Amino acid sequence: MTEAPAPWDSRIGRRLKLRDLRILFAVVEAGSMAKAAGQLRMSQPAISEAIANLEGALDVRLLDRSRRGVEPTIYAQALLKRGRNAFAELDHGMREIGYLAHPTAGVVRIGCPENMMSGFVPAIIDRLSRRYPQIVVHAITAQPGAQQFQVLRESHVDLMLGRILRPVTDAAIASEIIGEDRFFVVAGASSPWIRRRQVALAELVNERWILFPPDNVVSSSFADVFQAHGLEAPQASVISFSLDVRMHLLATGRFLTVLSGLVLQYNAKRWSLRALPVDFGEPVPITIFTLKDRTTSPVAQLFIEQAGAVAASLQKVR
């Protein structure tokens, strides 16, 4: 006896079209069918027909129309939320097919903190491009150290690279340690502190400090180091993520900050930076983050291999 068809087969699977879903996304983002028609280079009747097809297949109203344009109903919002994830997975699948056909060519998308882009990541890209010149790297700023993995979950990146300052609590995230880094108290070449052979942490409390925003995980670690020595954490004179801001202010000789060894490795000579002789905590792992339920593409795997090689070479230099 033949089983009755599932709802997907009988109603949605045969009538729901990816093209119509993309049109719905465009209409909602544009706020009107007319604007979406212009962006998609389609006629407005074709746009209306696509929306009507979707509403017919799902048997719900997807758009509320008003003088101001259109707004998604609760049904459309649910469809958009899940649909975007579906399109992201389809896009990832198409890219995987391309990787299988050409495993040393294609695009790898990474997310990492700004300070890793100031030397470490360019070194990885340089090494990768010399060996695999057909690979394109797309790098965006992200904060895996703060366990912000949304760009990874939404397939905006294939992997994330960062320092892991506390255990990963997200069960969907896989982490692979490729090396270690540590933080240093840093001054510019004209600072009077660089002439000291010994510096006590207590002496630095009242200096002008350039710090990260207080809700950043590095800020918490910074405070912990002082508290471990029975000291109150210094007050910030400047609060910024920007490396440019830090470098220019350090050059005046009037400020101190905390920088990682990776940043110093590539920028100390250029900006005349010096690490002060202060014990500033234990090393932290340099980590690659990926999604456990997503197969790492061959191109992304090549990036990971070269990242590990660069990290290993830096350990020998320090």
Short mmCIF file of C-alpha atoms in Angstrom, two decimals:
data_model
loop_
_atom_site.label_atom_id
_atom_site.label_comp_id
_atom_site.label_asym_id
_atom_site.label_seq_id
_atom_site.Cartn_x
_atom_site.Cartn_y
_atom_site.Cartn_z
CA MET A 1 0.00 0.00 0.00
CA THR A 2 1.38 3.36 -1.04
CA GLU A 3 1.76 5.82 1.81
CA ALA A 4 0.09 9.20 1.58
CA PRO A 5 2.50 11.91 0.38
CA ALA A 6 4.02 14.13 3.03
CA PRO A 7 2.83 17.75 3.18
CA TRP A 8 6.08 18.92 1.56
CA ASP A 9 5.58 16.65 -1.47
CA SER A 10 1.90 17.33 -1.88
CA ARG A 11 1.72 21.09 -1.40
CA ILE A 12 5.02 22.90 -0.97
CA GLY A 13 7.75 20.85 -2.63
CA ARG A 14 6.14 20.99 -6.06
CA ARG A 15 5.18 24.66 -5.95
CA LEU A 16 7.78 26.48 -3.89
CA LYS A 17 10.49 27.98 -6.10
CA LEU A 18 13.86 29.33 -5.03
CA ARG A 19 13.39 32.18 -7.50
CA ASP A 20 10.20 33.26 -5.75
CA LEU A 21 11.91 33.14 -2.36
CA ARG A 22 14.71 35.39 -3.61
CA ILE A 23 12.13 37.81 -4.92
CA LEU A 24 10.42 37.88 -1.51
CA PHE A 25 13.77 38.67 0.14
CA ALA A 26 14.33 41.51 -2.33
CA VAL A 27 10.85 42.98 -1.79
CA VAL A 28 11.19 42.97 1.99
CA GLU A 29 14.67 44.52 1.86
CA ALA A 30 13.57 47.18 -0.65
CA GLY A 31 10.30 47.93 1.17
CA SER A 32 8.24 47.95 -2.01
CA MET A 33 7.56 45.82 -5.07
CA ALA A 34 8.40 48.69 -7.40
CA LYS A 35 11.87 49.15 -5.91
CA ALA A 36 12.51 45.42 -5.91
CA ALA A 37 11.46 45.24 -9.56
CA GLY A 38 14.02 47.90 -10.43
CA GLN A 39 16.78 46.19 -8.48
CA LEU A 40 16.04 42.78 -9.99
CA ARG A 41 15.37 44.23 -13.47
CA MET A 42 11.98 42.60 -13.58
CA SER A 43 8.50 43.92 -14.24
CA GLN A 44 6.28 44.72 -11.28
CA PRO A 45 3.60 42.24 -12.44
CA ALA A 46 6.26 39.49 -12.40
CA ILE A 47 7.16 40.45 -8.85
CA SER A 48 3.52 40.37 -7.79
CA GLU A 49 3.04 36.99 -9.45
CA ALA A 50 6.03 35.51 -7.59
CA ILE A 51 4.68 36.71 -4.24
CA ALA A 52 1.24 35.37 -5.10
CA ASN A 53 2.77 31.99 -5.98
CA LEU A 54 4.46 31.83 -2.59
CA GLU A 55 1.31 32.83 -0.74
CA GLY A 56 -0.65 30.22 -2.67
CA ALA A 57 1.88 27.47 -1.95
CA LEU A 58 2.01 28.30 1.76
CA ASP A 59 -1.64 29.32 2.12
CA VAL A 60 -0.74 32.37 4.22
CA ARG A 61 -0.39 36.10 3.63
CA LEU A 62 3.25 37.14 3.41
CA LEU A 63 3.09 40.91 2.91
CA ASP A 64 1.01 43.69 4.41
CA ARG A 65 0.57 46.53 1.96
CA SER A 66 0.21 50.20 2.89
CA ARG A 67 0.89 53.65 1.46
CA ARG A 68 4.44 53.41 2.76
CA GLY A 69 5.11 50.17 0.88
CA VAL A 70 5.11 46.59 2.15
CA GLU A 71 6.06 44.93 5.40
CA PRO A 72 6.54 41.21 6.11
CA THR A 73 3.87 39.42 8.10
CA ILE A 74 4.80 37.05 10.91
CA TYR A 75 4.65 34.23 8.35
CA ALA A 76 7.08 36.00 6.04
CA GLN A 77 9.42 36.73 8.93
CA ALA A 78 9.55 33.02 9.80
CA LEU A 79 10.14 32.11 6.16
CA LEU A 80 12.86 34.73 5.76
CA LYS A 81 14.65 33.58 8.91
CA ARG A 82 14.81 29.94 7.81
CA GLY A 83 15.12 30.73 4.12
CA ARG A 84 18.30 32.73 4.56
CA ASN A 85 19.90 29.79 6.32
CA ALA A 86 18.76 27.48 3.51
CA PHE A 87 20.24 29.77 0.84
CA ALA A 88 23.49 29.99 2.81
CA GLU A 89 23.71 26.20 2.91
CA LEU A 90 22.94 25.93 -0.81
CA ASP A 91 25.63 28.48 -1.56
CA HIS A 92 28.06 26.52 0.60
CA GLY A 93 27.12 23.33 -1.26
CA MET A 94 27.76 24.93 -4.65
CA ARG A 95 31.12 26.17 -3.45
CA GLU A 96 31.99 22.69 -2.19
CA ILE A 97 31.28 21.28 -5.63
CA GLY A 98 33.70 23.81 -7.07
CA TYR A 99 36.32 22.88 -4.48
CA LEU A 100 36.00 19.19 -5.31
CA ALA A 101 36.61 19.97 -8.97
CA HIS A 102 39.51 22.35 -8.23
CA PRO A 103 40.85 21.67 -4.69
CA THR A 104 43.65 24.25 -4.90
CA ALA A 105 41.60 27.09 -6.38
CA GLY A 106 38.70 29.16 -5.11
CA VAL A 107 37.84 31.50 -2.27
CA VAL A 108 38.41 31.07 1.46
CA ARG A 109 36.64 33.51 3.78
CA ILE A 110 38.08 34.15 7.22
CA GLY A 111 37.14 36.27 10.22
CA CYS A 112 39.71 37.50 12.72
CA PRO A 113 40.51 40.43 15.03
CA GLU A 114 42.01 43.57 13.53
CA ASN A 115 45.31 43.10 15.35
CA MET A 116 45.84 39.73 13.66
CA MET A 117 45.44 41.44 10.31
CA SER A 118 48.40 43.62 11.21
CA GLY A 119 51.08 41.14 10.23
CA PHE A 120 50.11 37.59 11.17
CA VAL A 121 47.27 37.05 8.69
CA PRO A 122 49.15 38.79 5.82
CA ALA A 123 52.06 36.41 6.50
CA ILE A 124 49.69 33.44 6.17
CA ILE A 125 48.18 34.84 2.97
CA ASP A 126 51.63 35.48 1.50
CA ARG A 127 52.73 31.92 2.25
CA LEU A 128 49.45 30.50 0.91
CA SER A 129 49.51 32.54 -2.31
CA ARG A 130 53.08 31.51 -3.13
CA ARG A 131 52.07 27.86 -3.00
CA TYR A 132 48.52 28.12 -4.33
CA PRO A 133 48.25 31.27 -6.49
CA GLN A 134 44.67 30.53 -7.57
CA ILE A 135 43.27 30.86 -4.04
CA VAL A 136 41.58 34.14 -3.12
CA VAL A 137 41.34 35.10 0.56
CA HIS A 138 38.48 37.26 1.81
CA ALA A 139 39.22 38.54 5.35
CA ILE A 140 36.76 40.40 7.58
CA THR A 141 37.04 41.72 11.11
CA ALA A 142 35.50 39.43 13.74
CA GLN A 143 35.92 38.72 17.45
CA PRO A 144 36.19 34.97 18.14
CA GLY A 145 38.04 35.70 21.38
CA ALA A 146 34.78 37.12 22.70
CA GLN A 147 33.03 33.99 21.40
CA GLN A 148 31.02 35.92 18.83
CA PHE A 149 30.51 33.23 16.19
CA GLN A 150 27.47 34.59 14.34
CA VAL A 151 29.38 35.26 11.09
CA LEU A 152 30.53 31.64 11.14
CA ARG A 153 27.05 30.28 11.83
CA GLU A 154 25.55 32.37 9.02
CA SER A 155 28.21 31.20 6.52
CA HIS A 156 29.71 34.65 6.03
CA VAL A 157 33.08 33.03 6.74
CA ASP A 158 34.48 29.51 6.40
CA LEU A 159 36.58 29.77 9.54
CA MET A 160 37.62 32.18 12.26
CA LEU A 161 41.09 32.80 13.61
CA GLY A 162 41.81 34.26 17.03
CA ARG A 163 43.08 33.80 20.55
CA ILE A 164 41.06 31.72 22.96
CA LEU A 165 41.04 33.37 26.39
CA ARG A 166 38.45 31.07 27.92
CA PRO A 167 36.96 27.65 27.02
CA VAL A 168 34.50 27.65 24.12
CA THR A 169 30.98 27.20 25.47
CA ASP A 170 29.21 26.85 22.11
CA ALA A 171 28.73 23.14 21.43
CA ALA A 172 28.46 23.74 17.67
CA ILE A 173 31.96 25.25 17.41
CA ALA A 174 35.10 23.19 16.83
CA SER A 175 38.43 24.68 17.88
CA GLU A 176 41.96 23.73 16.80
CA ILE A 177 44.98 25.23 18.54
CA ILE A 178 47.80 26.04 16.11
CA GLY A 179 50.19 27.94 18.39
CA GLU A 180 50.32 30.34 21.29
CA ASP A 181 50.61 34.07 21.87
CA ARG A 182 51.06 36.26 24.91
CA PHE A 183 50.46 39.87 25.87
CA PHE A 184 53.05 42.52 26.74
CA VAL A 185 53.04 45.98 28.24
CA VAL A 186 54.31 48.17 25.41
CA ALA A 187 55.78 51.67 25.17
CA GLY A 188 57.14 53.81 22.34
CA ALA A 189 60.84 54.40 21.76
CA SER A 190 60.71 57.88 23.33
CA SER A 191 59.08 56.66 26.54
CA PRO A 192 61.27 56.96 29.67
CA TRP A 193 60.13 53.47 30.71
CA ILE A 194 62.13 51.68 28.00
CA ARG A 195 65.41 52.66 29.67
CA ARG A 196 64.48 50.70 32.80
CA ARG A 197 65.86 47.17 33.18
CA GLN A 198 63.30 46.34 35.82
CA VAL A 199 59.74 47.62 36.11
CA ALA A 200 57.21 46.73 38.78
CA LEU A 201 53.58 46.53 37.71
CA ALA A 202 52.62 48.81 40.62
CA GLU A 203 54.70 51.62 39.09
CA LEU A 204 52.53 51.66 35.98
CA VAL A 205 49.10 52.00 37.57
CA ASN A 206 48.92 55.80 37.19
CA GLU A 207 50.35 56.00 33.67
CA ARG A 208 48.34 57.04 30.61
CA TRP A 209 46.88 53.78 29.30
CA ILE A 210 45.31 53.00 25.94
CA LEU A 211 42.83 50.20 26.66
CA PHE A 212 40.17 48.14 24.92
CA PRO A 213 36.49 48.87 25.62
CA PRO A 214 35.50 47.56 29.08
CA ASP A 215 33.16 44.84 27.75
CA ASN A 216 36.00 43.22 25.77
CA VAL A 217 37.47 39.93 26.98
CA VAL A 218 41.02 41.35 26.81
CA SER A 219 39.98 44.14 29.18
CA SER A 220 38.83 41.56 31.70
CA SER A 221 42.17 39.72 31.45
CA PHE A 222 44.02 43.03 31.81
CA ALA A 223 42.21 43.78 35.07
CA ASP A 224 42.83 40.22 36.33
CA VAL A 225 46.61 40.62 35.97
CA PHE A 226 46.65 43.72 38.17
CA GLN A 227 44.28 42.21 40.69
CA ALA A 228 46.51 39.11 40.94
CA HIS A 229 49.25 41.46 42.16
CA GLY A 230 46.90 43.07 44.69
CA LEU A 231 46.49 46.21 42.55
CA GLU A 232 43.54 48.16 41.21
CA ALA A 233 43.38 48.07 37.42
CA PRO A 234 44.55 51.35 35.83
CA GLN A 235 42.02 53.82 34.47
CA ALA A 236 42.00 54.32 30.71
CA SER A 237 43.15 57.58 29.18
CA VAL A 238 42.09 56.34 25.74
CA ILE A 239 39.64 53.56 24.85
CA SER A 240 39.87 52.13 21.34
CA PHE A 241 40.21 48.94 19.31
CA SER A 242 42.15 50.79 16.62
CA LEU A 243 45.77 49.81 16.13
CA ASP A 244 46.39 53.08 14.29
CA VAL A 245 45.28 55.05 17.34
CA ARG A 246 47.55 52.97 19.58
CA MET A 247 50.60 53.22 17.36
CA HIS A 248 50.41 56.98 16.90
CA LEU A 249 49.90 57.64 20.59
CA LEU A 250 52.67 55.24 21.62
CA ALA A 251 55.02 57.14 19.31
CA THR A 252 54.58 60.23 21.50
CA GLY A 253 56.22 58.41 24.40
CA ARG A 254 53.43 59.47 26.76
CA PHE A 255 51.24 56.35 26.66
CA LEU A 256 51.35 52.66 27.49
CA THR A 257 49.20 49.85 26.15
CA VAL A 258 48.97 46.08 26.00
CA LEU A 259 49.76 44.37 22.69
CA SER A 260 50.09 40.75 21.70
CA GLY A 261 53.35 39.16 20.64
CA LEU A 262 51.89 38.69 17.15
CA VAL A 263 51.46 42.44 16.78
CA LEU A 264 54.95 43.14 18.10
CA GLN A 265 56.46 40.53 15.79
CA TYR A 266 55.41 42.51 12.72
CA ASN A 267 55.18 46.08 14.02
CA ALA A 268 57.80 46.68 16.72
CA LYS A 269 60.53 47.78 14.32
CA ARG A 270 58.22 49.79 12.09
CA TRP A 271 56.76 51.78 15.00
CA SER A 272 59.79 51.64 17.33
CA LEU A 273 57.90 49.75 20.02
CA ARG A 274 59.41 48.14 23.09
CA ALA A 275 57.96 45.53 25.45
CA LEU A 276 58.61 46.49 29.05
CA PRO A 277 60.20 43.92 31.42
CA VAL A 278 56.91 43.18 33.16
CA ASP A 279 55.38 39.75 33.75
CA PHE A 280 51.95 40.03 32.16
CA GLY A 281 50.18 36.72 32.39
CA GLU A 282 50.36 33.30 30.78
CA PRO A 283 50.45 32.53 27.05
CA VAL A 284 47.10 32.12 25.30
CA PRO A 285 46.36 29.67 22.46
CA ILE A 286 46.07 30.84 18.84
CA THR A 287 43.02 28.98 17.60
CA ILE A 288 41.14 28.13 14.40
CA PHE A 289 37.35 27.99 14.84
CA THR A 290 35.02 26.07 12.49
CA LEU A 291 31.49 24.65 12.63
CA LYS A 292 31.35 21.01 13.71
CA ASP A 293 28.52 20.08 11.34
CA ARG A 294 30.06 21.73 8.28
CA THR A 295 32.71 20.05 6.17
CA THR A 296 35.83 22.18 5.87
CA SER A 297 36.54 22.85 2.21
CA PRO A 298 39.91 21.85 0.73
CA VAL A 299 40.78 25.52 0.20
CA ALA A 300 39.97 26.40 3.83
CA GLN A 301 42.01 23.40 4.95
CA LEU A 302 45.00 24.70 2.96
CA PHE A 303 44.66 28.05 4.75
CA ILE A 304 44.59 26.27 8.11
CA GLU A 305 47.74 24.32 7.23
CA GLN A 306 49.62 27.48 6.27
CA ALA A 307 48.37 29.27 9.38
CA GLY A 308 49.81 26.48 11.49
CA ALA A 309 53.14 26.70 9.67
CA VAL A 310 53.39 30.46 10.21
CA ALA A 311 52.43 30.13 13.88
CA ALA A 312 55.10 27.44 14.37
CA SER A 313 57.77 29.58 12.75
CA LEU A 314 56.94 32.51 15.04
CA GLN A 315 57.42 30.34 18.12
CA LYS A 316 61.05 29.83 17.08
CA VAL A 317 61.67 33.57 16.67
CA ARG A 318 60.47 34.64 20.12
#
